[in-house]
PDB file of C-alpha atoms and ligand atoms in Angstrom:
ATOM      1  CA  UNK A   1     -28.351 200.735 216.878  1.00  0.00           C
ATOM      2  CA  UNK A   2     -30.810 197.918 215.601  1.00  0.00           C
ATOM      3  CA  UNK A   3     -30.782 194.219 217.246  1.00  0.00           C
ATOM      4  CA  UNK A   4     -30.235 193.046 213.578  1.00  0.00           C
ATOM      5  CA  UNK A   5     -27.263 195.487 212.050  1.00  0.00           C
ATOM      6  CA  UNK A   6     -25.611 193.544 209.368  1.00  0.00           C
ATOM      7  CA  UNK A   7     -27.849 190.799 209.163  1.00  0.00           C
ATOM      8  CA  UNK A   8     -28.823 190.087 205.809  1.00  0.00           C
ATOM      9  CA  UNK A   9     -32.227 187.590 205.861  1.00  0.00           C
ATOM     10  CA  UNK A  10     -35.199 185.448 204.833  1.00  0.00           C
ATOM     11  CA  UNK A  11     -38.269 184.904 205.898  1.00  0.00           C
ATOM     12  CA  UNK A  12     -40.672 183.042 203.803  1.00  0.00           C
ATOM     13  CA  UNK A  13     -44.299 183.249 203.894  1.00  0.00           C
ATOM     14  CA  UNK A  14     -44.026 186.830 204.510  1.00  0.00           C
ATOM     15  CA  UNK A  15     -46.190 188.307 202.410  1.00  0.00           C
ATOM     16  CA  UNK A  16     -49.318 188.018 204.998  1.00  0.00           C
ATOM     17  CA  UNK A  17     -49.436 186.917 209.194  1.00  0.00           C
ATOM     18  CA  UNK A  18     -46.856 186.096 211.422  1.00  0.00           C
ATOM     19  CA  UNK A  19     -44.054 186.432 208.123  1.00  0.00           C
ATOM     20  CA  UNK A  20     -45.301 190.042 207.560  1.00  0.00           C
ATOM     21  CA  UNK A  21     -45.167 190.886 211.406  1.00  0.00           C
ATOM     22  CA  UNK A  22     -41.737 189.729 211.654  1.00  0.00           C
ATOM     23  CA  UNK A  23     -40.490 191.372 208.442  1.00  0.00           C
ATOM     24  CA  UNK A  24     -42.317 194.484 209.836  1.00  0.00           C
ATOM     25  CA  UNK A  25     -39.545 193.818 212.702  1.00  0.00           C
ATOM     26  CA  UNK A  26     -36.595 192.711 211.400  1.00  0.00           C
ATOM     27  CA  UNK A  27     -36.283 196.017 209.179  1.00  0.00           C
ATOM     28  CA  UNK A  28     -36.773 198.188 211.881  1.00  0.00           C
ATOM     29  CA  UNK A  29     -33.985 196.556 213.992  1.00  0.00           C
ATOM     30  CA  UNK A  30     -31.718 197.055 210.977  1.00  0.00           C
ATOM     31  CA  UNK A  31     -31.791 193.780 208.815  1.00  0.00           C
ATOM     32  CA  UNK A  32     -32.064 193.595 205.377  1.00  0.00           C
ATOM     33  CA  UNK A  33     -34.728 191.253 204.426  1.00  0.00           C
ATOM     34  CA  UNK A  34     -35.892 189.105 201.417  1.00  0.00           C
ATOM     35  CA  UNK A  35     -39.514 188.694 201.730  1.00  0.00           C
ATOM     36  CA  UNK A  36     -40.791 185.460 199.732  1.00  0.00           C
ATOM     37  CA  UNK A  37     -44.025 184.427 199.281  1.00  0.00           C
ATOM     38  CA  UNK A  38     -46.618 182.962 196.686  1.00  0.00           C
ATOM     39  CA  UNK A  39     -48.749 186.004 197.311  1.00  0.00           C
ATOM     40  CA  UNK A  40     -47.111 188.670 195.135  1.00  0.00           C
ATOM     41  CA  UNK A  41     -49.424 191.840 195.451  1.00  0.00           C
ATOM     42  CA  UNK A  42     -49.002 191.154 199.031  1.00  0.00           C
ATOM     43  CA  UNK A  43     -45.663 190.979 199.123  1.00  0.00           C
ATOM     44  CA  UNK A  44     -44.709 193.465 197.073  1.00  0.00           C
ATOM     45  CA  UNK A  45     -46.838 196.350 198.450  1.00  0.00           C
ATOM     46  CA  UNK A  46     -45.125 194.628 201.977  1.00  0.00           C
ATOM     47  CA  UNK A  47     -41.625 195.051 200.711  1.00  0.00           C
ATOM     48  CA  UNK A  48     -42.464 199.068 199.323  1.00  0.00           C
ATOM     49  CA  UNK A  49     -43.485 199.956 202.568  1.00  0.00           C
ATOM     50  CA  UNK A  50     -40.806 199.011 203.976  1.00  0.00           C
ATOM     51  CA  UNK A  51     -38.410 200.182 202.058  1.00  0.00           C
ATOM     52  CA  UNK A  52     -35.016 200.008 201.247  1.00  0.00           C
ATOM     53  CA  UNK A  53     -33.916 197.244 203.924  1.00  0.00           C
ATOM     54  CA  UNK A  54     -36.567 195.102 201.971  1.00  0.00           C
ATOM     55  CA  UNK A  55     -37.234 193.281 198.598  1.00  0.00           C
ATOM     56  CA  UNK A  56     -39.528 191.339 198.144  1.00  0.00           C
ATOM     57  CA  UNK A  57     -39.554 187.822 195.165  1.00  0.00           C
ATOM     58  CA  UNK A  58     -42.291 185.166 194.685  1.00  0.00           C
ATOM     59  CA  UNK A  59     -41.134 181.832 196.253  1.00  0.00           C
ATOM     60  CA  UNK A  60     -42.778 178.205 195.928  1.00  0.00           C
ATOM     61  CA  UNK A  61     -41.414 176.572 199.532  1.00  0.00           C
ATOM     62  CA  UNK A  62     -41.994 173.446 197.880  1.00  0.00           C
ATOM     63  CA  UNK A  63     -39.506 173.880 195.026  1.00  0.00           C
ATOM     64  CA  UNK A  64     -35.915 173.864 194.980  1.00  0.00           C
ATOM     65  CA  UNK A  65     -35.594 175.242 192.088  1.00  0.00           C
ATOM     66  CA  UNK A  66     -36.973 178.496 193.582  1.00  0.00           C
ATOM     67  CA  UNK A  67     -34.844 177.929 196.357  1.00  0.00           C
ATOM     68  CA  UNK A  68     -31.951 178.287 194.412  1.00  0.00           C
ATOM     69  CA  UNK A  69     -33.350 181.280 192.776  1.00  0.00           C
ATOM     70  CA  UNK A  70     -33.956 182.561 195.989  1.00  0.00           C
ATOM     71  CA  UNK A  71     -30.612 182.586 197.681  1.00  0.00           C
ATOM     72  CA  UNK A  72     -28.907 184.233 194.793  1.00  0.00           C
ATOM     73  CA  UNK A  73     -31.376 187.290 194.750  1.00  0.00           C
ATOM     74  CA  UNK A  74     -30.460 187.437 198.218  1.00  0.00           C
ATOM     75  CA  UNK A  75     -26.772 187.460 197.542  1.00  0.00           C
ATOM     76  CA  UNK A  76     -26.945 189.277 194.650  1.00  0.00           C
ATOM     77  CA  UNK A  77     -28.557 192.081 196.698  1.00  0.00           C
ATOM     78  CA  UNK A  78     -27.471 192.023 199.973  1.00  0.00           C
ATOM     79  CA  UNK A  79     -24.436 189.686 200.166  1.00  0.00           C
ATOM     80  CA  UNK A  80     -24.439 186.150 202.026  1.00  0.00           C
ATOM     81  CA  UNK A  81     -27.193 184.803 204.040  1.00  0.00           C
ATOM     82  CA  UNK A  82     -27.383 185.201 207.854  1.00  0.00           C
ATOM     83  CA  UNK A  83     -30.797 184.510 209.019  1.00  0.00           C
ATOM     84  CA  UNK A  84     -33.283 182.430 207.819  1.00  0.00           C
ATOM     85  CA  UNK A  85     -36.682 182.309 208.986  1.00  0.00           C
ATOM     86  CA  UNK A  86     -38.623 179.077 207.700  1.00  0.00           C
ATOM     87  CA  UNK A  87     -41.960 180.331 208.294  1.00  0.00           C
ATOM     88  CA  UNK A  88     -44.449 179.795 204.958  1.00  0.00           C
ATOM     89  CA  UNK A  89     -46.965 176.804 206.224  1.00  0.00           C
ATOM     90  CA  UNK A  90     -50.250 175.637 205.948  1.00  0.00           C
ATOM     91  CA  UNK A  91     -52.873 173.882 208.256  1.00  0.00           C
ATOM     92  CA  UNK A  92     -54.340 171.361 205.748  1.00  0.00           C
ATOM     93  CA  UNK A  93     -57.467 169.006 206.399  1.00  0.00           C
ATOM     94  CA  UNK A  94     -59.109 169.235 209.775  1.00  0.00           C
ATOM     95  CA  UNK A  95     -59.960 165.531 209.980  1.00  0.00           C
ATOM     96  CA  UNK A  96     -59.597 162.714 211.653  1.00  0.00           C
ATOM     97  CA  UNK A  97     -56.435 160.043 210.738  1.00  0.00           C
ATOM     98  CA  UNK A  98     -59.081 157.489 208.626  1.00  0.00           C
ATOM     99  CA  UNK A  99     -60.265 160.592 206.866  1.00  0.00           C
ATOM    100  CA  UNK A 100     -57.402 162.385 205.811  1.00  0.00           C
ATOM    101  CA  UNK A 101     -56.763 162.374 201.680  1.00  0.00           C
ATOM    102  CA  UNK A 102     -53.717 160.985 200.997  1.00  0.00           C
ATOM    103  CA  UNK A 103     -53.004 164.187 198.525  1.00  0.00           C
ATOM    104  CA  UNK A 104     -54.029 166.434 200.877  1.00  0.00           C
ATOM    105  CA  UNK A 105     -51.299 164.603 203.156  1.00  0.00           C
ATOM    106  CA  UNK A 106     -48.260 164.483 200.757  1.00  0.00           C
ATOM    107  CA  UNK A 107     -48.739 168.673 200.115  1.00  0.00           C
ATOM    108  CA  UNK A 108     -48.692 169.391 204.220  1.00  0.00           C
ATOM    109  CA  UNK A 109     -45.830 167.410 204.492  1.00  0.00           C
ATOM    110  CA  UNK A 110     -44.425 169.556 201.290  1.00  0.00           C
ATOM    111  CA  UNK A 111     -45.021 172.512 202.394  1.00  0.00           C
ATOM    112  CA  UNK A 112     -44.543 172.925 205.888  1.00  0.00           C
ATOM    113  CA  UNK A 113     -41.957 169.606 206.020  1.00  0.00           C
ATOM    114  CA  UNK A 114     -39.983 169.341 203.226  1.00  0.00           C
ATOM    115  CA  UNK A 115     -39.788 172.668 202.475  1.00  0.00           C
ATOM    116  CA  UNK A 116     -37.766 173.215 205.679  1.00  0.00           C
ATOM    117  CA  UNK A 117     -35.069 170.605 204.776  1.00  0.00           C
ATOM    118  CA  UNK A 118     -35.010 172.343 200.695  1.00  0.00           C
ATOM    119  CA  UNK A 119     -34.778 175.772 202.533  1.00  0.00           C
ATOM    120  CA  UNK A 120     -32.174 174.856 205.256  1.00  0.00           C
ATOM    121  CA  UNK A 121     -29.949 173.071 202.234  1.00  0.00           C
ATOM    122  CA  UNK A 122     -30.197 175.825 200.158  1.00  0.00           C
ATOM    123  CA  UNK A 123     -29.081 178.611 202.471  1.00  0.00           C
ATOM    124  CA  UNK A 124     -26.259 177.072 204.439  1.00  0.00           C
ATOM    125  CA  UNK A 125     -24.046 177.241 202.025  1.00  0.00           C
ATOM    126  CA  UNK A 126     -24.679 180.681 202.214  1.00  0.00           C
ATOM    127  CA  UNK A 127     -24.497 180.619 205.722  1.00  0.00           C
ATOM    128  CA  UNK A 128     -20.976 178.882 205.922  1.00  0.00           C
ATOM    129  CA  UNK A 129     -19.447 181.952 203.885  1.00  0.00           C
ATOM    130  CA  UNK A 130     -20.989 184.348 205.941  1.00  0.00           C
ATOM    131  CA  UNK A 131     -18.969 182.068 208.832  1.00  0.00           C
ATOM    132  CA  UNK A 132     -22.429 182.776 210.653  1.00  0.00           C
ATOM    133  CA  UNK A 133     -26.299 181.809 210.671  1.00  0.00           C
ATOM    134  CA  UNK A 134     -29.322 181.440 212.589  1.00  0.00           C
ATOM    135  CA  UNK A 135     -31.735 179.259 211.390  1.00  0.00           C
ATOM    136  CA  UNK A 136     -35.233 179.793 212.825  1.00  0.00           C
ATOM    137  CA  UNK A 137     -37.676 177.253 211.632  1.00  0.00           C
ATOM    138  CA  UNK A 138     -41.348 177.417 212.482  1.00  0.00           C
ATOM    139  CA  UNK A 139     -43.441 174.765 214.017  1.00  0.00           C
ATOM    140  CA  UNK A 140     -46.232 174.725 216.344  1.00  0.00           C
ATOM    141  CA  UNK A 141     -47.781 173.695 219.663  1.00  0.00           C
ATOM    142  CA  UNK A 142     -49.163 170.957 217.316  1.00  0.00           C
ATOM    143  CA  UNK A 143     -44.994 169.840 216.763  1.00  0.00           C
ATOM    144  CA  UNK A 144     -45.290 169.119 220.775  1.00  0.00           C
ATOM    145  CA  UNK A 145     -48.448 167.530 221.373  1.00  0.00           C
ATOM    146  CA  UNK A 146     -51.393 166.130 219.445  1.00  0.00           C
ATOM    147  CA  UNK A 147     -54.442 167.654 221.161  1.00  0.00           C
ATOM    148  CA  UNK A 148     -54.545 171.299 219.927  1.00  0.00           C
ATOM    149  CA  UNK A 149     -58.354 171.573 219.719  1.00  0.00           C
ATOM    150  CA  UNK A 150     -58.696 170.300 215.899  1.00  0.00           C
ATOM    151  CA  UNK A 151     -57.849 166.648 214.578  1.00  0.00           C
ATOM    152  CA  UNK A 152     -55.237 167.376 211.836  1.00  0.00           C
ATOM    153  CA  UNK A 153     -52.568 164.219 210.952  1.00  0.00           C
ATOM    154  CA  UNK A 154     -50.356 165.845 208.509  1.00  0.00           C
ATOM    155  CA  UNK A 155     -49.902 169.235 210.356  1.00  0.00           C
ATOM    156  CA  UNK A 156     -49.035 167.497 213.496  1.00  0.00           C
ATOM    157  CA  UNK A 157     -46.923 165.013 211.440  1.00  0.00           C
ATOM    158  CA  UNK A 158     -44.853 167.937 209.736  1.00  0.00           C
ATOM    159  CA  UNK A 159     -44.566 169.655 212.651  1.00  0.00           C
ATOM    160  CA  UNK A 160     -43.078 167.569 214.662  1.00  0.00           C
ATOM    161  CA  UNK A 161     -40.587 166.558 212.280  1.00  0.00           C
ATOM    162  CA  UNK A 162     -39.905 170.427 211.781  1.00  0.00           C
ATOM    163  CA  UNK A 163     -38.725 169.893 215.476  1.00  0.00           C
ATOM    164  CA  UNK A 164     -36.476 166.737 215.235  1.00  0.00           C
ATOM    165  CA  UNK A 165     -35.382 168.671 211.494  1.00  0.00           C
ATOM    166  CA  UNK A 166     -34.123 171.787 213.490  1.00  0.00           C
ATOM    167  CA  UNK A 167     -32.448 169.498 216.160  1.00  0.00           C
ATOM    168  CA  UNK A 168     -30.218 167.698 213.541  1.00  0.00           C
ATOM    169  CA  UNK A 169     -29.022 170.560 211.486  1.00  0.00           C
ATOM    170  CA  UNK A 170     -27.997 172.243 215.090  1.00  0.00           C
ATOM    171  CA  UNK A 171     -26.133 169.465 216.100  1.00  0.00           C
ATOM    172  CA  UNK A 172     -24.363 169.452 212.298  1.00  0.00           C
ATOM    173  CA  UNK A 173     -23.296 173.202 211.983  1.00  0.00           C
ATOM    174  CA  UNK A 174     -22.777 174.069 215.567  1.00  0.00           C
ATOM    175  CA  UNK A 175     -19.244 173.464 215.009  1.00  0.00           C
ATOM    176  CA  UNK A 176     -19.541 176.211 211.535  1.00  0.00           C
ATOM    177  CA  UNK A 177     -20.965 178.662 214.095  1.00  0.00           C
ATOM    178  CA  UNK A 178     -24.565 178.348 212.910  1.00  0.00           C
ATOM    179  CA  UNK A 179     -27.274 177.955 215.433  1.00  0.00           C
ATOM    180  CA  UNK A 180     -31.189 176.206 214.733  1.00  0.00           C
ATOM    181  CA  UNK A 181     -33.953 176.813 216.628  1.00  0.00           C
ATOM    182  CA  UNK A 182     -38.268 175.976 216.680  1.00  0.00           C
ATOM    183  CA  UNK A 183     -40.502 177.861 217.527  1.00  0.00           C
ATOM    184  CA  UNK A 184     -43.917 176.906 218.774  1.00  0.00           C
ATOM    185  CA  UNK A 185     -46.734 179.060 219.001  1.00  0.00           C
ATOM    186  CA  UNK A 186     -49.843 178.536 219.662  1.00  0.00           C
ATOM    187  CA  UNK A 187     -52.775 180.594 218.898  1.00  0.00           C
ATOM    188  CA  UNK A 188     -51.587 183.623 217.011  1.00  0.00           C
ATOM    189  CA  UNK A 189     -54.320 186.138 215.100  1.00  0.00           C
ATOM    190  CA  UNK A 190     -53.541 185.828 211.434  1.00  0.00           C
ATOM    191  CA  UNK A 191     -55.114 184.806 208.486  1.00  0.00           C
ATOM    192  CA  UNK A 192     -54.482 181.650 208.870  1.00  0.00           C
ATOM    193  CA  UNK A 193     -55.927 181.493 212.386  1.00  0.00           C
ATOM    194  CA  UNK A 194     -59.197 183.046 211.113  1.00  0.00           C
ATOM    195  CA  UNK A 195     -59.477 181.101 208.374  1.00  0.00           C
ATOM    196  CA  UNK A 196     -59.164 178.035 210.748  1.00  0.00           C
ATOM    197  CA  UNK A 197     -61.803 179.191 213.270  1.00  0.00           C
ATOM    198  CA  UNK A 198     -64.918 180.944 211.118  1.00  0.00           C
ATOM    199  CA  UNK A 199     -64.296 183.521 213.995  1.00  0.00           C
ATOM    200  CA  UNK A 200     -62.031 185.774 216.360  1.00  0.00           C
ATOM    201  CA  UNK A 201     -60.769 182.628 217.975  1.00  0.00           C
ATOM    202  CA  UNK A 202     -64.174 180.831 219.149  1.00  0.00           C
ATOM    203  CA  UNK A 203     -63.724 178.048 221.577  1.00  0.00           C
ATOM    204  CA  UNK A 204     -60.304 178.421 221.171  1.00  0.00           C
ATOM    205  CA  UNK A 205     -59.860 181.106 224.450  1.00  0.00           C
ATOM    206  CA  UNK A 206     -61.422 178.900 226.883  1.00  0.00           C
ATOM    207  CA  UNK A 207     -58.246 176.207 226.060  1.00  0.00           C
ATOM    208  CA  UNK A 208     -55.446 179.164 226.585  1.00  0.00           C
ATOM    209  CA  UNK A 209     -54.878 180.155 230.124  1.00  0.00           C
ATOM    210  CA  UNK A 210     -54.519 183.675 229.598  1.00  0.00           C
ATOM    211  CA  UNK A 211     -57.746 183.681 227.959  1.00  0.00           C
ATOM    212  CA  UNK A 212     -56.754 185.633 224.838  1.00  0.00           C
ATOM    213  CA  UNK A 213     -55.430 185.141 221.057  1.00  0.00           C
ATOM    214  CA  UNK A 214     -51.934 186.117 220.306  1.00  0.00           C
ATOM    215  CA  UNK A 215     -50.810 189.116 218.349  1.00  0.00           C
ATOM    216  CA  UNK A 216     -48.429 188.327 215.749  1.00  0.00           C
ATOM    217  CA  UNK A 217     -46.100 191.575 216.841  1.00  0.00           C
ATOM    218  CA  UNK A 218     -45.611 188.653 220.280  1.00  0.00           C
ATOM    219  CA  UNK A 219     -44.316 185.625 218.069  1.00  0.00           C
ATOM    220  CA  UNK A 220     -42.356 188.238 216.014  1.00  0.00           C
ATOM    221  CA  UNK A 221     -40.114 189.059 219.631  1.00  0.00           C
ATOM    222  CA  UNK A 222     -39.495 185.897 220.227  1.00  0.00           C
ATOM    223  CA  UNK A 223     -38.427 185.382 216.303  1.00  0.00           C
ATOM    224  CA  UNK A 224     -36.020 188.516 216.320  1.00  0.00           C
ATOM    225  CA  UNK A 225     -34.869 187.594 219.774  1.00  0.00           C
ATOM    226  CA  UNK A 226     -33.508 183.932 218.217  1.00  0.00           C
ATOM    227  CA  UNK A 227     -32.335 185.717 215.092  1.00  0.00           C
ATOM    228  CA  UNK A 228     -29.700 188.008 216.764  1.00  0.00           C
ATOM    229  CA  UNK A 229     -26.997 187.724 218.798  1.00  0.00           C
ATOM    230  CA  UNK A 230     -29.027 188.134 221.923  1.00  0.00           C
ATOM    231  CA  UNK A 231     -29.623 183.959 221.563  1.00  0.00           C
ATOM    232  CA  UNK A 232     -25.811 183.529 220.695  1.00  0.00           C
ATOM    233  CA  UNK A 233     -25.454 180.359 223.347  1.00  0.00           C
ATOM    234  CA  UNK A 234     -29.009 179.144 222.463  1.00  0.00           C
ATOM    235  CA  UNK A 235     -29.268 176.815 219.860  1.00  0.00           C
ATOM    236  CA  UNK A 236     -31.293 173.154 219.030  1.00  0.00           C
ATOM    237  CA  UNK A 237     -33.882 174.295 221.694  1.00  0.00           C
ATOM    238  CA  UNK A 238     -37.707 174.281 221.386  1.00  0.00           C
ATOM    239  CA  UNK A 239     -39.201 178.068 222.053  1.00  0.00           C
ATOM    240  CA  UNK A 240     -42.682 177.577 223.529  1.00  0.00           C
ATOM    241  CA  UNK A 241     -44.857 180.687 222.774  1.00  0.00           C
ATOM    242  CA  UNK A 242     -48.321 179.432 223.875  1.00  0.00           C
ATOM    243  CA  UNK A 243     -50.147 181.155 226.741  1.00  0.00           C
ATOM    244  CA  UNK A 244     -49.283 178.290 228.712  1.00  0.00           C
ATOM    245  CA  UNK A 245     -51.492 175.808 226.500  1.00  0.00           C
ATOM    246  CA  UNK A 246     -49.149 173.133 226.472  1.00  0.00           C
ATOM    247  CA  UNK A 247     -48.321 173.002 230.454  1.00  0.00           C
ATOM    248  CA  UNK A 248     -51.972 171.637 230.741  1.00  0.00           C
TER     249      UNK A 248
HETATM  250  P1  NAP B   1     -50.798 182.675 207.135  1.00  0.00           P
HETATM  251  O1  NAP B   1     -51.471 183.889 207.672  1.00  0.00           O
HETATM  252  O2  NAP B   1     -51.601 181.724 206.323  1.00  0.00           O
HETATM  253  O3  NAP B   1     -49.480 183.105 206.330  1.00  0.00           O
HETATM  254  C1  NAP B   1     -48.676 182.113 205.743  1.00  0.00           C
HETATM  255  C2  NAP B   1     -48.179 182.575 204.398  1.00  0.00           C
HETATM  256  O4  NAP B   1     -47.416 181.500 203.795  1.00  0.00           O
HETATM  257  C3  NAP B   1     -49.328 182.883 203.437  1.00  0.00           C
HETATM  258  O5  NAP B   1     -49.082 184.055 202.711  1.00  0.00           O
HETATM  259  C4  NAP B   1     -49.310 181.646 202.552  1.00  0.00           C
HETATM  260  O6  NAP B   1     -49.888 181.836 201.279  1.00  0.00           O
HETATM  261  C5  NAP B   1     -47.837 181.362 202.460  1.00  0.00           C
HETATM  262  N1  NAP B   1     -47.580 180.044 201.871  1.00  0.00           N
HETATM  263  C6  NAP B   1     -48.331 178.937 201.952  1.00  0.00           C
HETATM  264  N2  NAP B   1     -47.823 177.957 201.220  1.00  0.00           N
HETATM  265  C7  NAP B   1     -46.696 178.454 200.640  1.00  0.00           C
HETATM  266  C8  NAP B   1     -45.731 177.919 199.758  1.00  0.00           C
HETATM  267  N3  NAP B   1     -45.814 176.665 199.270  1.00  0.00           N
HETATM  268  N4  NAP B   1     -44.702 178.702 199.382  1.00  0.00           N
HETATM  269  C9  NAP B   1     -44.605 179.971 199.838  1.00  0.00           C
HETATM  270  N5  NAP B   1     -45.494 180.535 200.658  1.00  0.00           N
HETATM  271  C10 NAP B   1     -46.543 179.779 201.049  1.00  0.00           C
HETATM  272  O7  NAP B   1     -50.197 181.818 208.340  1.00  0.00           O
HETATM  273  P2  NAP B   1     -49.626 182.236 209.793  1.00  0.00           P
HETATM  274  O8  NAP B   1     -50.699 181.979 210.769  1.00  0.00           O
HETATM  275  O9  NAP B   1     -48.954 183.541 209.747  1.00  0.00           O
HETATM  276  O10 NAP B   1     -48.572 181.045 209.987  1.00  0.00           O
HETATM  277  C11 NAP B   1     -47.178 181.209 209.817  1.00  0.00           C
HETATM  278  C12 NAP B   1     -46.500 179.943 210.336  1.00  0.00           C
HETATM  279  O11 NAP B   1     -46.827 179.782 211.729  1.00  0.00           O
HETATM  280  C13 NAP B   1     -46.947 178.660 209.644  1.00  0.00           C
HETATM  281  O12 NAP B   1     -45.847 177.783 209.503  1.00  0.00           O
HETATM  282  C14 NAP B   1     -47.961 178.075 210.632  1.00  0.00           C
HETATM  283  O13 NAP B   1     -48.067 176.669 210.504  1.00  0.00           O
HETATM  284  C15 NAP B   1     -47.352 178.485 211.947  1.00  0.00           C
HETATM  285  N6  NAP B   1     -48.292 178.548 213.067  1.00  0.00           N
HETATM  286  C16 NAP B   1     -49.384 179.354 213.036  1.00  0.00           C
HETATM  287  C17 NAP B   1     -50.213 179.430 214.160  1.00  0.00           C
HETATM  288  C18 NAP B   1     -51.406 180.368 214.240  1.00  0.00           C
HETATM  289  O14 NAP B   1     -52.163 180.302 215.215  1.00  0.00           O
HETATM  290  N7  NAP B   1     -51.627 181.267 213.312  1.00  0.00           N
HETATM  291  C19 NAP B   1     -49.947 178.642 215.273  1.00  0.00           C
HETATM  292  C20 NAP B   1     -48.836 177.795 215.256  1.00  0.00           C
HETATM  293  C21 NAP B   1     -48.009 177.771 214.158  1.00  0.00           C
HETATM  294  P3  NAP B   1     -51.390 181.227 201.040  1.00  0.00           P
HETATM  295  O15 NAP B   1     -52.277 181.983 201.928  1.00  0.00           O
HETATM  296  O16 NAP B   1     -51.603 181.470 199.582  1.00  0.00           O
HETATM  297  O17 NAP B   1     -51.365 179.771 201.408  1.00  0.00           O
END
């Protein structure tokens, strides 16, 4: 018997990183799972190899449109919404506050920010007939303190709101049996991370106290563990995933 039996989810961003590792995981514990991304090769080959607990449809996080879109493929499919894993993001300029663009700004805070609030306001609904949900959205160390390693304004800026975000709509649908959780990781080997560093981490390790990068298969545990109804009592909390970075 899988962890997620019966759950019927999405996780955006899942067509590469942490969203593929925890799509990887939510299938084999039994979910069925709408993978959305804006990389559709990626996403589709994803969703093949995973089979029939998986589909996968191209999804702008920024759009509500899509949003829309998005929940009724899911329903149409699968039936209402249970989980829903707000994990697409992006890191943005690494510069300091005088230097940041004020475009460059505005489409962090779209995409990792308002996305969460389009996403969360789309799939309730959904939620509320299912008379269930968990809501897991993804943040960051950088949603808990400002010095990561790299100067970054509008990622730490949309992360922490992701945080106070997750807080509010926990306190709101508590009562309609839905639980909200962040999750904060730190360092975590994906794309993204790679892309961020030139390298396997760099400098990076001698920040972490256990001295190593995370695999995503680690964040993707904690995810699945906040998705089912393992976490049933656990709800508007911050999940710290971080090597102990943050206790510094
Ligand atoms: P990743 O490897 O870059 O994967 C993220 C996926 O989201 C990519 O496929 C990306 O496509 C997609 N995406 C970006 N913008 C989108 C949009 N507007 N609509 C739909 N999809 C979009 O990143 P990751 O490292 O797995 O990160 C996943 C989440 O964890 C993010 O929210 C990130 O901020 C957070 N996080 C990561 C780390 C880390 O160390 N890796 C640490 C803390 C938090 P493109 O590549 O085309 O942009």
């Amino acid at each position: 018997m899988g962890q997620l039996d019966g759950k019927i989810a999405i996780i955006t961003g899942a067509s590469r990183g942490m969203g593929a590792s925890h799509a990887h995981r939510f299938v084999a514990e039994g979910a069925k799972v709408l993978l959305t991304d804006m990389r559709a090769d990626l996403g589709k080959a994803l969703a093949a190899e995973l089979g029939g607990g998986a589909i996968f449809a191209e999804h702008d996080v920024t759009s509500a449109a899509d949003w829309h879109r998005i929940v009724g493929i899911a329903e149409d499919e699968f039936g209402p919404v249970t989980v829903l894993v707000n994990n697409a993001g992006i890191l943005g300029p690494m510069a300091k506050t005088a230097d940041v663009v004020e475009a460059d700004y505005m489409h962090v805070c779209a995409v990792n920010q308002h996305s969460i609030y389009l996403g969360m306001r789309a799939v309730i609904p959904s939620m509320l007939r299912a008379g269930q949900g968990s809501i897991v959205n993804i943040s960051s160390i950088a949603g808990l303190v400002a010095n990561y390693g790299f100067p970054s304004l509008a990622y730490v800026a949309s992360k922490f709101a992701v945080r106070g975000m997750t807080k509010a709509a926990a306190v709101e649908y508590g009562p309609d049996n839905i639980r909200c959780n962040s999750v904060h990781p730190g360092f975590i080997m994906t794309p993204m991370m790679v892309e961020a560093t030139n390298e396997e981490g760099g400098d990076a390790l001698a920040q972490i106290p256990l001295r190593r990068i995370a695999e995503p298969e680690e964040v993707s545990n904690l995810v699945l563990f906040l998705a089912s109804d393992q976490s049933s009592y656990i709800s508007g909390a911050e999940h710290v995933i971080d090597a102990g970075m943050t206790a510094q």
